[in-house]
JSON list of C-alpha atoms in Angstrom, two decimals:
[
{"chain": "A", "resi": 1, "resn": "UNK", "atom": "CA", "xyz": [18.19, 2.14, -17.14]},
{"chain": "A", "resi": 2, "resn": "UNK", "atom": "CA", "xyz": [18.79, 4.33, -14.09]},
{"chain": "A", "resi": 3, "resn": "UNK", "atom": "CA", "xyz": [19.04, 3.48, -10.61]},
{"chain": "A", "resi": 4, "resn": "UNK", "atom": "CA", "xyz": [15.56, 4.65, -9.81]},
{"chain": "A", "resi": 5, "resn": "UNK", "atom": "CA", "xyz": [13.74, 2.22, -12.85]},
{"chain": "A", "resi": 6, "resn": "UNK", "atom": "CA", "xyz": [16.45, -0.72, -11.36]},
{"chain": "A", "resi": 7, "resn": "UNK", "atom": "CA", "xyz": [14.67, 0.09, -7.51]},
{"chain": "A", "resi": 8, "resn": "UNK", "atom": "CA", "xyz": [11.21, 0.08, -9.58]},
{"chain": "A", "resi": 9, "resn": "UNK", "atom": "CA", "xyz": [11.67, -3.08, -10.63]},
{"chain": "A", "resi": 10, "resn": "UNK", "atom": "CA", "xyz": [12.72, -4.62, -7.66]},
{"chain": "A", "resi": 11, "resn": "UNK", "atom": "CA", "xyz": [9.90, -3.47, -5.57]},
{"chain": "A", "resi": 12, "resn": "UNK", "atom": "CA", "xyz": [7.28, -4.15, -8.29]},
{"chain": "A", "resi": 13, "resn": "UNK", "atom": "CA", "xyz": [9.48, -7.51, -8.95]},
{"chain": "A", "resi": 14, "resn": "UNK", "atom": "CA", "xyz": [9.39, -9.07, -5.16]},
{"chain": "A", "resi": 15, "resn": "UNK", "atom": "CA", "xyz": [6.41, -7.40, -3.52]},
{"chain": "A", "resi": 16, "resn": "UNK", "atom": "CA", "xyz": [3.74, -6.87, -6.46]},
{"chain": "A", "resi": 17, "resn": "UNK", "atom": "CA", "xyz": [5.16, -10.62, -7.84]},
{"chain": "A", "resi": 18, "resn": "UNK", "atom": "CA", "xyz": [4.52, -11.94, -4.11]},
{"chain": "A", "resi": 19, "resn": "UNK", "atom": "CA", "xyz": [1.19, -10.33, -3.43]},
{"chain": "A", "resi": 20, "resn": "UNK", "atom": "CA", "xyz": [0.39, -11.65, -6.96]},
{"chain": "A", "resi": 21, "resn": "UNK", "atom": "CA", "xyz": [1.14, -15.12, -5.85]},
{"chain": "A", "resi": 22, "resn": "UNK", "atom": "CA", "xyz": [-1.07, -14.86, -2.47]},
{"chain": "A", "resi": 23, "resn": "UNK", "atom": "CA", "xyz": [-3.86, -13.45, -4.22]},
{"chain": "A", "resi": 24, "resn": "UNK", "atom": "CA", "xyz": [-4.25, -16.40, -6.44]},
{"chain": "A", "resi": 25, "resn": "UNK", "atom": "CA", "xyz": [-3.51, -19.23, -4.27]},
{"chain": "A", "resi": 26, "resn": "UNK", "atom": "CA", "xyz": [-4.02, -20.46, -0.30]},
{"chain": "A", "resi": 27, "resn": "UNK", "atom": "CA", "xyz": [-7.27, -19.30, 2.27]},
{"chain": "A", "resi": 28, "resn": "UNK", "atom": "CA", "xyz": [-9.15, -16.29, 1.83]},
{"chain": "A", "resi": 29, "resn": "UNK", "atom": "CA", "xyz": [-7.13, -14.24, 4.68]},
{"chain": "A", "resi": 30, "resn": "UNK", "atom": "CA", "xyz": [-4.12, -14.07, 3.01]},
{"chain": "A", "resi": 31, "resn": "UNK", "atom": "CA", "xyz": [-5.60, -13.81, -0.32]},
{"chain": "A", "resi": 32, "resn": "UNK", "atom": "CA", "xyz": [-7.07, -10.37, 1.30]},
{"chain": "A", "resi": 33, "resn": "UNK", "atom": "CA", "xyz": [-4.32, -9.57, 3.00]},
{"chain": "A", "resi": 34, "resn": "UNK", "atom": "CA", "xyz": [-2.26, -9.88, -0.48]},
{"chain": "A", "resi": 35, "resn": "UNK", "atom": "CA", "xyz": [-4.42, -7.45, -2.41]},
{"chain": "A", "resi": 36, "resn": "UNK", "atom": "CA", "xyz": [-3.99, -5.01, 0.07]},
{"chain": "A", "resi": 37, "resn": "UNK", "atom": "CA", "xyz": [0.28, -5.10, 0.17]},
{"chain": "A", "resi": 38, "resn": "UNK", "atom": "CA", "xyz": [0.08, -4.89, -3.00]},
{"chain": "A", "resi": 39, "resn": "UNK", "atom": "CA", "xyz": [-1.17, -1.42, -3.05]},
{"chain": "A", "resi": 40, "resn": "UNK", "atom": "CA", "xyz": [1.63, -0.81, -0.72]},
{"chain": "A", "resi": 41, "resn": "UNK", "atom": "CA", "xyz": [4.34, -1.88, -3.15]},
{"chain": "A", "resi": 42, "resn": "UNK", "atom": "CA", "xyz": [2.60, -0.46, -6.10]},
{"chain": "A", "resi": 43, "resn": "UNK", "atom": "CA", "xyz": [2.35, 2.65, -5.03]},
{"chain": "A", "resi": 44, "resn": "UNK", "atom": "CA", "xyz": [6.10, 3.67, -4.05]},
{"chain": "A", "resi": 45, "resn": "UNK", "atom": "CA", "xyz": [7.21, 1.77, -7.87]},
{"chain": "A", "resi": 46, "resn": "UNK", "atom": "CA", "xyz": [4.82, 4.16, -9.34]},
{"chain": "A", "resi": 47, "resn": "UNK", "atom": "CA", "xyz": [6.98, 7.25, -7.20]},
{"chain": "A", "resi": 48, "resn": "UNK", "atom": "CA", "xyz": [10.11, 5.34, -7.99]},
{"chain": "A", "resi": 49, "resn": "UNK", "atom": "CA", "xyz": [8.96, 5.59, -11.92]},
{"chain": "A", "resi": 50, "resn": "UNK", "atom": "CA", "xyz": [7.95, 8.98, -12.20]},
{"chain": "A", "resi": 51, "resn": "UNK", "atom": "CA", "xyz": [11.55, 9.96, -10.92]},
{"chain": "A", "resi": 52, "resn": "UNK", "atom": "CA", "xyz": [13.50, 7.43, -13.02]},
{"chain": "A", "resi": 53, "resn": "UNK", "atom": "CA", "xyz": [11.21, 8.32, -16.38]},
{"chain": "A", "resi": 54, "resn": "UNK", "atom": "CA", "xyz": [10.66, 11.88, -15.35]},
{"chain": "A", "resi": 55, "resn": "UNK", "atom": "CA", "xyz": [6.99, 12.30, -15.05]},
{"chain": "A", "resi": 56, "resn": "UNK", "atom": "CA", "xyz": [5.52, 13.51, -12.47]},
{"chain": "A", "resi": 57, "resn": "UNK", "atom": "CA", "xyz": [2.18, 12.74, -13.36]},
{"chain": "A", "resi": 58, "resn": "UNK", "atom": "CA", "xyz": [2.93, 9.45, -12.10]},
{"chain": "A", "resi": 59, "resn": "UNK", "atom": "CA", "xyz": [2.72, 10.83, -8.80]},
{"chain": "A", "resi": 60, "resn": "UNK", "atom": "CA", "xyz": [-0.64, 11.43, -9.32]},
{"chain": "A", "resi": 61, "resn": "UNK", "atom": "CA", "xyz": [-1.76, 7.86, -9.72]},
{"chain": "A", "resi": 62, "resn": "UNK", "atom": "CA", "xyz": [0.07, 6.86, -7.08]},
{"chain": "A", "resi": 63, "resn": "UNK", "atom": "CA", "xyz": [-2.10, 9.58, -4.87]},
{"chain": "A", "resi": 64, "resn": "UNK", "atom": "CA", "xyz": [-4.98, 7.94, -6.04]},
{"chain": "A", "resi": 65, "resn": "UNK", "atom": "CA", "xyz": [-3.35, 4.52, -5.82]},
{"chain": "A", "resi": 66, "resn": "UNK", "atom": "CA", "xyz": [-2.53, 5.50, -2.22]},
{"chain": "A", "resi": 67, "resn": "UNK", "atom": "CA", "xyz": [-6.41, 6.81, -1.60]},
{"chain": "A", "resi": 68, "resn": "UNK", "atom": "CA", "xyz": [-8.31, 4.06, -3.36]},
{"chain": "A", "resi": 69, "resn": "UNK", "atom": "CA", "xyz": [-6.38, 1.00, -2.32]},
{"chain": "A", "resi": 70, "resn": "UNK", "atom": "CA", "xyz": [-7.14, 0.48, 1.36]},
{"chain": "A", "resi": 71, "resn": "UNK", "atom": "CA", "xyz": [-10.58, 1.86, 1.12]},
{"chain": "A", "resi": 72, "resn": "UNK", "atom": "CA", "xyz": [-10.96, -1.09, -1.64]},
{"chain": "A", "resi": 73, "resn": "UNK", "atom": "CA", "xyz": [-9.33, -3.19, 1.54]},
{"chain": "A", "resi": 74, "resn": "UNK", "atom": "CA", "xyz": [-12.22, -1.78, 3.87]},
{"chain": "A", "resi": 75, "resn": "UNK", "atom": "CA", "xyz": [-14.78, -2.74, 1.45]},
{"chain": "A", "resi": 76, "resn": "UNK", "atom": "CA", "xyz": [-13.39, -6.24, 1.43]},
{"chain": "A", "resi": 77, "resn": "UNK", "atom": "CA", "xyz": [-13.32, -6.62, 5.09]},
{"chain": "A", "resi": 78, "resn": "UNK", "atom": "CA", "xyz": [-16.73, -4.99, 5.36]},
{"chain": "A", "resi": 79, "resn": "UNK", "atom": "CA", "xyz": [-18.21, -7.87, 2.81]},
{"chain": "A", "resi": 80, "resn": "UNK", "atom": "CA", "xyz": [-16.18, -10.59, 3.81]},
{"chain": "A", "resi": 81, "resn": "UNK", "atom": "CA", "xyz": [-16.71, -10.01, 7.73]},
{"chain": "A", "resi": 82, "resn": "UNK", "atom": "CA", "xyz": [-18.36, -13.26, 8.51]},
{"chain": "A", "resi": 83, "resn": "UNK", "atom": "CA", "xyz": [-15.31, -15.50, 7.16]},
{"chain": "A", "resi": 84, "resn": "UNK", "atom": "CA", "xyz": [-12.35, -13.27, 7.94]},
{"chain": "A", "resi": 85, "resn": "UNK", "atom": "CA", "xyz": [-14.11, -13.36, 11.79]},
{"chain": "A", "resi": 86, "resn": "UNK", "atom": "CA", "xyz": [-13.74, -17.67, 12.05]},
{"chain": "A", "resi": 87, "resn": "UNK", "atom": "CA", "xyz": [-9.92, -16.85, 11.16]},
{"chain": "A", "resi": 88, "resn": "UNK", "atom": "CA", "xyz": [-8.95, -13.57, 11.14]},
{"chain": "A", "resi": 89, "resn": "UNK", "atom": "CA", "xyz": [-5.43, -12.64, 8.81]},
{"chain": "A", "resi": 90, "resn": "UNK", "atom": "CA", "xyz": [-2.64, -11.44, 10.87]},
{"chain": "A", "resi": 91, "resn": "UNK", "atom": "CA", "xyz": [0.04, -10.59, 8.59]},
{"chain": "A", "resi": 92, "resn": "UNK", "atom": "CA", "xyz": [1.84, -7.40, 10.67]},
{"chain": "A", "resi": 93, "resn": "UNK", "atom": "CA", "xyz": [5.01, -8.12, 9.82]},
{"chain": "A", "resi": 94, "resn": "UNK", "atom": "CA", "xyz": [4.69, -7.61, 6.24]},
{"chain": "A", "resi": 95, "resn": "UNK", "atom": "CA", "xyz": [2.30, -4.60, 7.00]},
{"chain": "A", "resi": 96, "resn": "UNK", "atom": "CA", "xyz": [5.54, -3.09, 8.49]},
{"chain": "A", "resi": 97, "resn": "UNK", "atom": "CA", "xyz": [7.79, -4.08, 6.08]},
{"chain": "A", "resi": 98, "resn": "UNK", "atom": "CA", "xyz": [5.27, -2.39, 3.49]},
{"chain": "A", "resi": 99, "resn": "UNK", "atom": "CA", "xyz": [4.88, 0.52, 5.42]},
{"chain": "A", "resi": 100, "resn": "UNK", "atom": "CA", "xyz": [8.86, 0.92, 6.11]},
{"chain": "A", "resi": 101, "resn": "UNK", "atom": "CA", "xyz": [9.24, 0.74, 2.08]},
{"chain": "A", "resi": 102, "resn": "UNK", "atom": "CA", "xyz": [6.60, 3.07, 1.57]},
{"chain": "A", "resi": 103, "resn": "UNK", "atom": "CA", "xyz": [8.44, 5.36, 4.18]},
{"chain": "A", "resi": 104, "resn": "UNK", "atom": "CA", "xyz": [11.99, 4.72, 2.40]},
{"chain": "A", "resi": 105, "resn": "UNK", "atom": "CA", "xyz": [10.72, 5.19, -1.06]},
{"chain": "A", "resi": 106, "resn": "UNK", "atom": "CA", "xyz": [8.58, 8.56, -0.30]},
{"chain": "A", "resi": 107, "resn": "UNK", "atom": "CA", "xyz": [11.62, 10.12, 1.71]},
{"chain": "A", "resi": 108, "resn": "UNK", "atom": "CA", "xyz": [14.31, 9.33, -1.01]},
{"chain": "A", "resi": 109, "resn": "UNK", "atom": "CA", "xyz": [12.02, 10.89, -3.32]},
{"chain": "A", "resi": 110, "resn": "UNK", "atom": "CA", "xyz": [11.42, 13.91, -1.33]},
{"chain": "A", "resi": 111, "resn": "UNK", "atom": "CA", "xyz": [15.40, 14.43, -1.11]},
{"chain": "A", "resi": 112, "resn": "UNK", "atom": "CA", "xyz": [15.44, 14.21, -4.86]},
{"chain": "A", "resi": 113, "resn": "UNK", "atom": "CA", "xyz": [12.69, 16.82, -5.85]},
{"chain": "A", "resi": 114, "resn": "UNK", "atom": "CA", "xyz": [13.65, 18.76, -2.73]},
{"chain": "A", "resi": 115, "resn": "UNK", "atom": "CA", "xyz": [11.54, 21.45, -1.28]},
{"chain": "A", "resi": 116, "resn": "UNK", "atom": "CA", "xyz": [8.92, 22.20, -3.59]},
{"chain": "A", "resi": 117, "resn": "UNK", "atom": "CA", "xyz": [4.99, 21.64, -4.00]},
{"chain": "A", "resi": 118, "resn": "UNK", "atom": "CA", "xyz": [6.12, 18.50, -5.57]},
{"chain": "A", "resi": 119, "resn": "UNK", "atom": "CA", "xyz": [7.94, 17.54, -2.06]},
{"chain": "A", "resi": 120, "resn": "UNK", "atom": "CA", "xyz": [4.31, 18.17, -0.05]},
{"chain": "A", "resi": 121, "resn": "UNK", "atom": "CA", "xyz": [2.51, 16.32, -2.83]},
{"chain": "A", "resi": 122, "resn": "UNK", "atom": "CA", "xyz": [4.98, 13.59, -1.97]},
{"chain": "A", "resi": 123, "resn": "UNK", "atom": "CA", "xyz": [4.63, 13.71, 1.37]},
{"chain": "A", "resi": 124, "resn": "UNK", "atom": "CA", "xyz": [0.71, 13.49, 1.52]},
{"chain": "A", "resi": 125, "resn": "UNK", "atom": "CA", "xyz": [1.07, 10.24, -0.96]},
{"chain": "A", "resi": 126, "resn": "UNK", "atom": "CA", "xyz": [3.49, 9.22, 1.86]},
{"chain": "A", "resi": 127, "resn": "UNK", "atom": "CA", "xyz": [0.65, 9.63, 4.76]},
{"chain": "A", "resi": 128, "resn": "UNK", "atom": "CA", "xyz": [-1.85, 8.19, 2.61]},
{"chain": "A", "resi": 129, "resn": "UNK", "atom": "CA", "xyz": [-0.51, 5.05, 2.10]},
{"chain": "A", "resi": 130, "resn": "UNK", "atom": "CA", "xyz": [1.12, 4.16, 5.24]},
{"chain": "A", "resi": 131, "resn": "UNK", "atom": "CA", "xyz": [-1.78, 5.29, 7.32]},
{"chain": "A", "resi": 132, "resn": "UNK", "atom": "CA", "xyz": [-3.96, 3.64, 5.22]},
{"chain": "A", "resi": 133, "resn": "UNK", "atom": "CA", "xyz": [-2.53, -0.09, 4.93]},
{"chain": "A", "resi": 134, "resn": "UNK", "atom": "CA", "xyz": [-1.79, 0.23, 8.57]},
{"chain": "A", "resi": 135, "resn": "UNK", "atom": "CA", "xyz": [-5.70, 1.07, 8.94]},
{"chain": "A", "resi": 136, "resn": "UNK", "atom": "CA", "xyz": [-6.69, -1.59, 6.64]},
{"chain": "A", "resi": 137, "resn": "UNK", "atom": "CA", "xyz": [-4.52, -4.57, 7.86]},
{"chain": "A", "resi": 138, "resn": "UNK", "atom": "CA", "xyz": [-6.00, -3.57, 11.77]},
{"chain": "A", "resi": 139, "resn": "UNK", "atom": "CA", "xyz": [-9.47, -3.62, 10.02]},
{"chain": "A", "resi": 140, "resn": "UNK", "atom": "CA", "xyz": [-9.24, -7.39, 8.22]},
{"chain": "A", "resi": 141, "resn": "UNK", "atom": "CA", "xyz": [-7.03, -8.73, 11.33]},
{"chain": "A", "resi": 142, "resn": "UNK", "atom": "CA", "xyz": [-10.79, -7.90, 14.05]},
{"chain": "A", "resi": 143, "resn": "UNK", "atom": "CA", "xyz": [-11.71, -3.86, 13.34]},
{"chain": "A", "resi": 144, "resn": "UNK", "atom": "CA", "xyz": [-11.57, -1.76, 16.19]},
{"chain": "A", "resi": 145, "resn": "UNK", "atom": "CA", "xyz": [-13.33, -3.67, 19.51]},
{"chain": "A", "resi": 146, "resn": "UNK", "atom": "CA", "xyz": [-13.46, -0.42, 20.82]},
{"chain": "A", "resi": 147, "resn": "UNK", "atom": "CA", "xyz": [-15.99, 1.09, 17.82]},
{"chain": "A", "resi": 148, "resn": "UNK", "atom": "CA", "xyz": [-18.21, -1.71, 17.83]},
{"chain": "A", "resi": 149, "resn": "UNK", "atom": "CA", "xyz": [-19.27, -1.28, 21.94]},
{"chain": "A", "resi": 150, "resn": "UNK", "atom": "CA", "xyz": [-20.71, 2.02, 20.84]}
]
């Protein structure tokens, strides 16, 4: 075990055990809100894997772990916008702390592979995800007032 499968495990460990735990228990805000952090820690232990194992078709799923998770978020908002709307989530402090891992993980990455298609890969994975939870969480915590006025 290398340093980079150790890191793995701790992110997947604390944030994917977490998210597991608020998915299956408590009100159907953070249950929402824990499917879509999970994404965020998912996807930097899959770029956290494909260094410590070596593959870097790992880095693939987590672009399309990075792509398809918060759109899966929008869809749930979207369906579920009559309940989320009596008591909307607010969970932006974990949102950050997601995002800020996501940023740590995809950076100490990009120092390892160095500059390379690989690094730009990396990089877009990087964009991806934060932008997208950060899109997501403002979409299940009210949407955008200023899109619904027209």
């Amino acid at each position: 075990m290398n340093g980079w499968i150790l890191a793995a495990t701790v992110t997947l460990g604390g944030g994917v055990g977490a998210t597991v735990w608020g998915v299956a228990t408590g009100p159907l805000g953070r249950r929402v809100v824990a499917q879509n952090l999970c994404t965020a820690f998912a996807c930097p232990a899959l770029l956290l894997l494909s260094q410590g194992y070596d593959r870097p078709s790992y880095v693939d799923l987590a672009l399309v772990l990075a792509l398809l998770g918060p759109v899966g978020t929008l869809v749930f908002a979207r369906l579920l916008a009559d309940e989320l709307a009596e008591d909307p989530p607010s969970a932006w402090g974990l949102t950050y702390a997601a995002a800020a891992v996501g940023a740590v993980v995809v950076l100490a990455v990009c120092v390892t592979v160095g500059p390379s298609r690989a690094m730009a890969k990396l990089l877009v994975v990087g964009v991806l995800l934060i932008g997208g939870n950060l899109v997501a969480s403002r979409a299940l915590s009210g949407g955008f007032p200023e899109l619904r006025r027209g």
